[in-house]
mmCIF file of C-alpha atoms in Angstrom:
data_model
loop_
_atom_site.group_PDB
_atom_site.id
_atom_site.type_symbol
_atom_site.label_atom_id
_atom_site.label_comp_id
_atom_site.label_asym_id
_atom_site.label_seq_id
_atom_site.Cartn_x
_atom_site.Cartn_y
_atom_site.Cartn_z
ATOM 1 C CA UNK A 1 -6.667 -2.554 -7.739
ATOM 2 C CA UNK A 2 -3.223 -2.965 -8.885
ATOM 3 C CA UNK A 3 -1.017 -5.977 -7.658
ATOM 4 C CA UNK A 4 2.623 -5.859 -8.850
ATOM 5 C CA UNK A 5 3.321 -9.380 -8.645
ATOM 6 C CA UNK A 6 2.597 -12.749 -6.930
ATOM 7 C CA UNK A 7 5.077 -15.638 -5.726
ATOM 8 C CA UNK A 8 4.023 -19.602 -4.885
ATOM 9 C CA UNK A 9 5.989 -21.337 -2.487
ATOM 10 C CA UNK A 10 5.524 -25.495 -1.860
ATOM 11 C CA UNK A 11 7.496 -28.429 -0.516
ATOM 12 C CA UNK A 12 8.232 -30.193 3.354
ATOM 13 C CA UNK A 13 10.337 -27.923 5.045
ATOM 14 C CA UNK A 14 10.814 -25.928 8.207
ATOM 15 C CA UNK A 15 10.607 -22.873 6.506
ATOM 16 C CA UNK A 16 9.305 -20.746 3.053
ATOM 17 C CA UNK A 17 11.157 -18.712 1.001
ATOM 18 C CA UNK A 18 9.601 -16.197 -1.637
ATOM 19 C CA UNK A 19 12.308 -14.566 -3.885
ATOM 20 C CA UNK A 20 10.250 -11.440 -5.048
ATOM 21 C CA UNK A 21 11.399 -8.724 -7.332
ATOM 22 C CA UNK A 22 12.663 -5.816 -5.743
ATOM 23 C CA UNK A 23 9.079 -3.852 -4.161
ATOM 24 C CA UNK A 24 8.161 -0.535 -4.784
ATOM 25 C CA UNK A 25 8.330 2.334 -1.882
ATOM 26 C CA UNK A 26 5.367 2.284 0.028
ATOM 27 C CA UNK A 27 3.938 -1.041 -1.409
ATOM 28 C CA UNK A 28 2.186 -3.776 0.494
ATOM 29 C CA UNK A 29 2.826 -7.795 0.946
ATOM 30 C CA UNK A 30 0.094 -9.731 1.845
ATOM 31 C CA UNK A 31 1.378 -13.764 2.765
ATOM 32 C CA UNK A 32 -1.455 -16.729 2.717
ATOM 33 C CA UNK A 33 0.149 -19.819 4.050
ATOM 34 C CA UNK A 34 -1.317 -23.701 4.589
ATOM 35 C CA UNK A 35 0.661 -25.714 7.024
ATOM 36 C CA UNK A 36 -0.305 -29.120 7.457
ATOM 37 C CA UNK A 37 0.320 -29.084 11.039
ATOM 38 C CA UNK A 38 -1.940 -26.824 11.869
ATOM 39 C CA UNK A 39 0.121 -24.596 14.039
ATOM 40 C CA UNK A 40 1.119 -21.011 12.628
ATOM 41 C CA UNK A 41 3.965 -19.823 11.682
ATOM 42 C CA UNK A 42 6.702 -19.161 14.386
ATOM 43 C CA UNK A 43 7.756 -15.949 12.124
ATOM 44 C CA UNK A 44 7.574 -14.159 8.968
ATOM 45 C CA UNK A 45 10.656 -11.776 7.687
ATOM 46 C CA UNK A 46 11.698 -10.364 5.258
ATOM 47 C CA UNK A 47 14.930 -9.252 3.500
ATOM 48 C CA UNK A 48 14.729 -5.087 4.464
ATOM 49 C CA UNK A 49 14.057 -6.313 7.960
ATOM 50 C CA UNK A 50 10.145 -5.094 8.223
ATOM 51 C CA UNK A 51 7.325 -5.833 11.018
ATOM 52 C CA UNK A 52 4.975 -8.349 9.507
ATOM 53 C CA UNK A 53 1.311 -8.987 11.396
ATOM 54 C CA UNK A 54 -0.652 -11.696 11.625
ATOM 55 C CA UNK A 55 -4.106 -11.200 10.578
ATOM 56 C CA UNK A 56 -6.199 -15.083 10.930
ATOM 57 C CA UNK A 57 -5.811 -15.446 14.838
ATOM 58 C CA UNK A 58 -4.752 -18.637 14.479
ATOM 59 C CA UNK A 59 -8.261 -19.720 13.400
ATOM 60 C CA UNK A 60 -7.259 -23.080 11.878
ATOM 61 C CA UNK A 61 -4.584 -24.305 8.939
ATOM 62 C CA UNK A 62 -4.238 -21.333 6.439
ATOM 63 C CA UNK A 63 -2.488 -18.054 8.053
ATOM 64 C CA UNK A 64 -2.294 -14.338 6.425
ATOM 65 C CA UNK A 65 0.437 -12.252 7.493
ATOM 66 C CA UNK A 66 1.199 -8.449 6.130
ATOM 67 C CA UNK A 67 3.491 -5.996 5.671
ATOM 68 C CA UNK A 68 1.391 -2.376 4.981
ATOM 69 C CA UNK A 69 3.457 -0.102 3.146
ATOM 70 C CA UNK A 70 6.472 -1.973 3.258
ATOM 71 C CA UNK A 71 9.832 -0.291 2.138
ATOM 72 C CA UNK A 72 11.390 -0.045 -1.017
ATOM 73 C CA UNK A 73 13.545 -3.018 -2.188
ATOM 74 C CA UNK A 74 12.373 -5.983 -0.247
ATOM 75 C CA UNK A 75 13.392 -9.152 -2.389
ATOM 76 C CA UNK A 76 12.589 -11.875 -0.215
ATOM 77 C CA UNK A 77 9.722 -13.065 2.367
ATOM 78 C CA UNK A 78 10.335 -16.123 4.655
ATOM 79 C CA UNK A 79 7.815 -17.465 7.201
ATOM 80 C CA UNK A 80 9.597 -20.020 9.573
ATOM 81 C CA UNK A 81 7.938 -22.680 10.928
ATOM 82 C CA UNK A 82 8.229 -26.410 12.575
ATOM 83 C CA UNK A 83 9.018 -29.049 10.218
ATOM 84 C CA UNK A 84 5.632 -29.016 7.516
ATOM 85 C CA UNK A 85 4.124 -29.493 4.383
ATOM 86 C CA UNK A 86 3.386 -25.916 2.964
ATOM 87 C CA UNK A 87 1.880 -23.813 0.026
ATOM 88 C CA UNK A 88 2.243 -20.281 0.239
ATOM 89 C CA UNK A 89 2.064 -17.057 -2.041
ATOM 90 C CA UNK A 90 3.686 -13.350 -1.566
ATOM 91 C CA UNK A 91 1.746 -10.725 -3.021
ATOM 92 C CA UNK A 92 2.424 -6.813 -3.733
ATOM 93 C CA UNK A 93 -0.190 -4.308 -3.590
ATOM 94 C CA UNK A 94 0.655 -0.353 -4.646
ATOM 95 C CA UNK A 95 -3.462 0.165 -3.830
ATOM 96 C CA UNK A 96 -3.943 -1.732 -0.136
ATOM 97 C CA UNK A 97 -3.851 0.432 2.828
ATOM 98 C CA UNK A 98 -5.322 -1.161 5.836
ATOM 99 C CA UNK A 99 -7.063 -4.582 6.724
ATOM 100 C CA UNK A 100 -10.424 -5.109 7.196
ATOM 101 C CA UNK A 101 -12.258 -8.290 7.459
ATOM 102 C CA UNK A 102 -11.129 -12.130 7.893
ATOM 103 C CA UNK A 103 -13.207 -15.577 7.806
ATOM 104 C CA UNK A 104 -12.103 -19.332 7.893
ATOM 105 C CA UNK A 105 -13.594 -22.432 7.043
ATOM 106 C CA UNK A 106 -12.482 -26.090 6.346
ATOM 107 C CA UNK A 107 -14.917 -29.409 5.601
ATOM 108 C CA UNK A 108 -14.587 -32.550 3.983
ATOM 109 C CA UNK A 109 -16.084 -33.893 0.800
ATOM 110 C CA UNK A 110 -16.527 -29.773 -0.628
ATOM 111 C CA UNK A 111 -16.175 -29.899 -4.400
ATOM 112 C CA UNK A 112 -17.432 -25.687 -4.086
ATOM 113 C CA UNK A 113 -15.496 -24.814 -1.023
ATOM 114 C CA UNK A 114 -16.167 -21.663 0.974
ATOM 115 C CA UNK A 115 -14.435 -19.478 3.609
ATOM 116 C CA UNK A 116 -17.852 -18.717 4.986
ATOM 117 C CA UNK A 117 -19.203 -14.896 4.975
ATOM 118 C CA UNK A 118 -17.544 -12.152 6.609
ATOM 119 C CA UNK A 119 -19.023 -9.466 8.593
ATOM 120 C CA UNK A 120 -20.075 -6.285 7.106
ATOM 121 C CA UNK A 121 -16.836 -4.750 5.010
ATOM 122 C CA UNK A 122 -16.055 -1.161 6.674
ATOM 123 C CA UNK A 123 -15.812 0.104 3.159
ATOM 124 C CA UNK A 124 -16.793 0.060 -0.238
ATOM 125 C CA UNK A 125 -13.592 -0.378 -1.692
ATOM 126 C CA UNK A 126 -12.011 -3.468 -0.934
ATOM 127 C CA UNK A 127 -10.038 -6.302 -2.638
ATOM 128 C CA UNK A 128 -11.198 -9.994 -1.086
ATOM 129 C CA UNK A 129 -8.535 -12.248 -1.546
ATOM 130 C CA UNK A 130 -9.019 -16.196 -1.592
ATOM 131 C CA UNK A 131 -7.150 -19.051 -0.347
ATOM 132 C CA UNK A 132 -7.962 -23.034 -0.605
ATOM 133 C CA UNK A 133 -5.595 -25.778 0.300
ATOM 134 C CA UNK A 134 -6.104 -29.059 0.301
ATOM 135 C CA UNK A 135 -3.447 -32.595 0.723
ATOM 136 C CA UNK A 136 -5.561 -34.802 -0.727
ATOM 137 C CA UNK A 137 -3.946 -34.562 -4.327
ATOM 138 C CA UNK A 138 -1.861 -32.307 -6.107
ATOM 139 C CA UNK A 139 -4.323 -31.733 -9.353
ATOM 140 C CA UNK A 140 -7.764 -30.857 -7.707
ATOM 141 C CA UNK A 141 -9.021 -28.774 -10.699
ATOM 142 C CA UNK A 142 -9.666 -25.790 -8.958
ATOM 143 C CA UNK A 143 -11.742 -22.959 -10.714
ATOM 144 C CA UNK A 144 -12.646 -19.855 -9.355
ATOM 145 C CA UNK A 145 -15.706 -18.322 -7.489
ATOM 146 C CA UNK A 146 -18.698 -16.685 -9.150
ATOM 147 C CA UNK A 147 -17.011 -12.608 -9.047
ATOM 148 C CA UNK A 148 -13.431 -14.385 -8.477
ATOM 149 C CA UNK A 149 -10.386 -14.002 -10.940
ATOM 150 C CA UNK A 150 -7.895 -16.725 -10.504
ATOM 151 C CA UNK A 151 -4.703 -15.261 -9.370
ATOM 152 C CA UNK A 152 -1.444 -15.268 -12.045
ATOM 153 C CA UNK A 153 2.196 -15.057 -11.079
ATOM 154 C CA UNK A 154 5.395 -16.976 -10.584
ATOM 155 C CA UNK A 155 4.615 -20.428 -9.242
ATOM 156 C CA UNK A 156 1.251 -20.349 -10.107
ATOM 157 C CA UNK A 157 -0.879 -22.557 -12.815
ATOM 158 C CA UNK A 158 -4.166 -21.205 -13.335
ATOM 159 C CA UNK A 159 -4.318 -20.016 -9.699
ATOM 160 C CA UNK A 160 -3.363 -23.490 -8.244
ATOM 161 C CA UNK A 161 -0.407 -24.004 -6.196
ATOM 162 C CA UNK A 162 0.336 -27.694 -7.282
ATOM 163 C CA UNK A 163 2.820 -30.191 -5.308
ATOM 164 C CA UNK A 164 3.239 -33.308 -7.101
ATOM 165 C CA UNK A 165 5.901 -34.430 -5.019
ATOM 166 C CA UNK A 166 4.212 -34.259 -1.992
ATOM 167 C CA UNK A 167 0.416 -34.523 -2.956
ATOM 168 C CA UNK A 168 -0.694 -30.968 -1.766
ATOM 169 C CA UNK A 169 -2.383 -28.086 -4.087
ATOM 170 C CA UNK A 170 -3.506 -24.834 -3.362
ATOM 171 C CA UNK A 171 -5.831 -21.961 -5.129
ATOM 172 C CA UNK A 172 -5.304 -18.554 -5.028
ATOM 173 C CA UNK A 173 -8.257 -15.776 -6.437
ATOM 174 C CA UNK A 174 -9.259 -12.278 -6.268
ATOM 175 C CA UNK A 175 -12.099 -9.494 -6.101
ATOM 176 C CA UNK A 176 -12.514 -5.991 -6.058
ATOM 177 C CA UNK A 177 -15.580 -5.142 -3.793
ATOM 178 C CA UNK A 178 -17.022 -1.778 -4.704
ATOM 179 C CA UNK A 179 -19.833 -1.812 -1.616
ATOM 180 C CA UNK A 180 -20.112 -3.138 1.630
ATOM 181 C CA UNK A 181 -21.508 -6.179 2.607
ATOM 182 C CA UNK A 182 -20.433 -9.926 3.376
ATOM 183 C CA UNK A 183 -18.187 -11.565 1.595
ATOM 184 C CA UNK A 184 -17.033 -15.606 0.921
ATOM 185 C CA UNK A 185 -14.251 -16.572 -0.997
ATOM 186 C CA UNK A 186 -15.940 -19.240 -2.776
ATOM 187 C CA UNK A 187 -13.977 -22.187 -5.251
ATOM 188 C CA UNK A 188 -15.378 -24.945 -7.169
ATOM 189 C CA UNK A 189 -12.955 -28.515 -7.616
ATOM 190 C CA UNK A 190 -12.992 -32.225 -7.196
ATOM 191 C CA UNK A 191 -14.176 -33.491 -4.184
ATOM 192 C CA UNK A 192 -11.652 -33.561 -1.292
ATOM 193 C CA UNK A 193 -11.260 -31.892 2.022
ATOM 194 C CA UNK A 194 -10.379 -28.000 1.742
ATOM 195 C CA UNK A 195 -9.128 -25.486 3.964
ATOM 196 C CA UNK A 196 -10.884 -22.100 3.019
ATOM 197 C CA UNK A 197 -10.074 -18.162 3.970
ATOM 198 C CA UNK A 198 -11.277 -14.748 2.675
ATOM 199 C CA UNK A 199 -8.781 -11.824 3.534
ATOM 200 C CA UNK A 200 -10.451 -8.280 2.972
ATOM 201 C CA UNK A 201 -8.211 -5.117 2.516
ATOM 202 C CA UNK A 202 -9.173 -1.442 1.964
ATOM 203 C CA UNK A 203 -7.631 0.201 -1.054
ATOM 204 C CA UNK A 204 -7.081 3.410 -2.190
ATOM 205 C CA UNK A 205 -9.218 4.594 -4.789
ATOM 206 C CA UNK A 206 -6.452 6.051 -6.958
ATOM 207 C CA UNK A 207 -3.410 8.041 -6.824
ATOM 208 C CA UNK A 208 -3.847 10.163 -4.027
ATOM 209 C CA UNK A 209 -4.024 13.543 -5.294
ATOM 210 C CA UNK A 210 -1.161 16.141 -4.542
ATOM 211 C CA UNK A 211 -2.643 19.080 -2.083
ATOM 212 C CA UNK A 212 -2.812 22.187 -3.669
ATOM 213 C CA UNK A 213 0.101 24.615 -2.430
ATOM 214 C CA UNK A 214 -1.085 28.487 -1.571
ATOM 215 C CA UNK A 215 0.580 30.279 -4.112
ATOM 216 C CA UNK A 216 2.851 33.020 -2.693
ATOM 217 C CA UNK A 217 2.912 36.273 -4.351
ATOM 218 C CA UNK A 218 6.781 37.177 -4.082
ATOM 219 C CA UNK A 219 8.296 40.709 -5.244
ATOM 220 C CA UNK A 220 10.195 41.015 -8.139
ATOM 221 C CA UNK A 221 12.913 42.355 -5.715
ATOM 222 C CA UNK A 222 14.250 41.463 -3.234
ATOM 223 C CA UNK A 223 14.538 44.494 -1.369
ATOM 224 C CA UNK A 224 12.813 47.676 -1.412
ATOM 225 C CA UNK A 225 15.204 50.641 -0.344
ATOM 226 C CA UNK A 226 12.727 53.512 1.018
ATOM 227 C CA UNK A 227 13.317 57.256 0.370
ATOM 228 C CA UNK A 228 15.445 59.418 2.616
ATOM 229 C CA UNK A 229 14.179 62.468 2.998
ATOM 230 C CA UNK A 230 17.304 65.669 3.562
ATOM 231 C CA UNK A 231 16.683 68.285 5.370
ATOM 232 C CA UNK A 232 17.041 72.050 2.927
ATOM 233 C CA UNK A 233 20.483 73.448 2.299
ATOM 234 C CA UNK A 234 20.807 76.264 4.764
ATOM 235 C CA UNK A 235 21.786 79.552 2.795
ATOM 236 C CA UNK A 236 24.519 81.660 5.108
ATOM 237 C CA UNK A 237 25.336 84.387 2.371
ATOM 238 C CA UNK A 238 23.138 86.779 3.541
ATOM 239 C CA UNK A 239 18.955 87.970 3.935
ATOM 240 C CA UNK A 240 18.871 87.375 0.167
ATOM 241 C CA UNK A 241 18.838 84.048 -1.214
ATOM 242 C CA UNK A 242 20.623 83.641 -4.536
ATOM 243 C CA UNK A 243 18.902 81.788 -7.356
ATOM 244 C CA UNK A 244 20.223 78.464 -6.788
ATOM 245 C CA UNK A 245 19.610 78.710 -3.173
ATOM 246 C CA UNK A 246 15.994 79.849 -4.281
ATOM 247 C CA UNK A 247 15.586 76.843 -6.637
ATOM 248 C CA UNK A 248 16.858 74.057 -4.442
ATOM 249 C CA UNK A 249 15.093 75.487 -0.905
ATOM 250 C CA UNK A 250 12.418 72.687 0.429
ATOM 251 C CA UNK A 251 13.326 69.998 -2.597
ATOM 252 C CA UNK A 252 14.949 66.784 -0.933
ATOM 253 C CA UNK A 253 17.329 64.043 -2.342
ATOM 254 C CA UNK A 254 16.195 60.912 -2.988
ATOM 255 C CA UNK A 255 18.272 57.467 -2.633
ATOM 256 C CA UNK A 256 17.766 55.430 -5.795
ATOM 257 C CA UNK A 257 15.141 52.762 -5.583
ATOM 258 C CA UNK A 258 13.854 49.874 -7.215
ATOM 259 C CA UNK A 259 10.391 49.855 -8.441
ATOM 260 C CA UNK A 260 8.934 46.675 -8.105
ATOM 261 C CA UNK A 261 5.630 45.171 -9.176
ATOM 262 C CA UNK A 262 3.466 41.992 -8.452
ATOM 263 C CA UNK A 263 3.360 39.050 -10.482
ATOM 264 C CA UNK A 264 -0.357 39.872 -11.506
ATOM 265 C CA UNK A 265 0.852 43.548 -13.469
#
């Protein structure tokens, strides 16, 4: 699994804005978002103007949108939304090329959180990713799940998303799943009341190897002119054919050609 690059959002707003770097060609964005209201986002965009999908039907306080194989040169993602506390992160994926499983969980009192299991993964390789909010303080010591690396990247503090301002913090961790099975995103952190998803995506298993091309076998030339065959120079002189008439009765002329072989000799 490779991911290019991850981007925290956080504050009270109507909307969130992600200034990426410029993605690569054929590149995925996966969005995790917490709203404290509850209600999902009204819409995501994005600077090149691509088709985003929500993927969490609306199960609760944490949505995942994506962009599969987005296009080259995206710097921005915004999701747009009625007036909010949020925490958000953008990440790109050059290895993620379809979704697969989601599951959503919140409870009170957790201090080891959990999205819940999913159902059976469709494939063996997969990358889970994790997402835990929580507004009942900004510094809720989060620490990842037992097979979980805690997410790095712009905006990010040891995977935590933390708002001081406004009392909020988020966590953000990863997997790579090599068989099929269920799968939690699971957390540990001081007790408060958390809001808990997994998001499951199918990866490639490496760069996807170039089809071998028949190999044409092409003349060296590229034409081949074909003999012309003349006809014997009548002899009107007489019953007896001179010597030259002799020598040159039944030969033909021949065109000039090219002789041309195959590559292999």
């Amino acid at each position: 699994m490779s991911t290019i690059q991850r981007v925290a959002a956080k504050g009270n707003g109507t909307s969130a804005l992600h200034a990426v770097s410029s993605t690569g060609s054929g590149n995925s964005l996966v969005l995790r978002i917490w709203l404290s209201t509850s209600t999902a986002p009204t819409s995501v965009t994005d600077s090149a103007g691509g088709t985003w999908v929500q993927r969490d039907g609306n199960a609760g306080a944490i949505f995942v949108y994506d962009r599969i194989g987005a296009a080259a040169g995206v710097t921005s993602v915004t999701a747009n939304f009625g007036s909010a506390f949020y925490l958000s992160m953008v990440s790109e994926h050059d290895d993620i090329v379809s979704f697969d499983k989601f599951k959503y969980a919140e409870a009170a009192a957790q201090t080891a959180p959990t999205s819940g299991n999913t159902t059976t993964t469709a494939f063996a390789d997969e990358i889970a990713l994790g997402f835990f909010a929580t507004f009942s303080g900004a510094a809720q010591g989060f620490a990842a799940g037992a097979g979980y690396t805690a997410d790095t990247g712009t905006g990010l503090s040891a995977g935590s998303i933390n708002d001081t301002t406004n009392g909020n913090s988020a966590f953000c961790e990863s997997r790579v799943l090599t068989v099929t099975g269920t799968y939690a995103a699971t957390a540990t952190c001081t007790s408060s009341y958390v809001y808990s998803v997994i998001a499951t995506y199918r990866k490639s298993t490496g760069a996807s190897a170039r089809s071998a091309e028949p190999v044409s076998v092409v003349a060296a030339c590229s034409a081949i002119t074909a003999p012309r065959l003349e006809p014997p120079t009548p002899v009107l002189s007489g019953p007896v054919l001179t010597r030259n008439a002799r020598a040159t009765r039944g030969m033909t002329s021949r065109s000039s050609q090219s002789t041309c072989r195959s590559p292999s000799g």
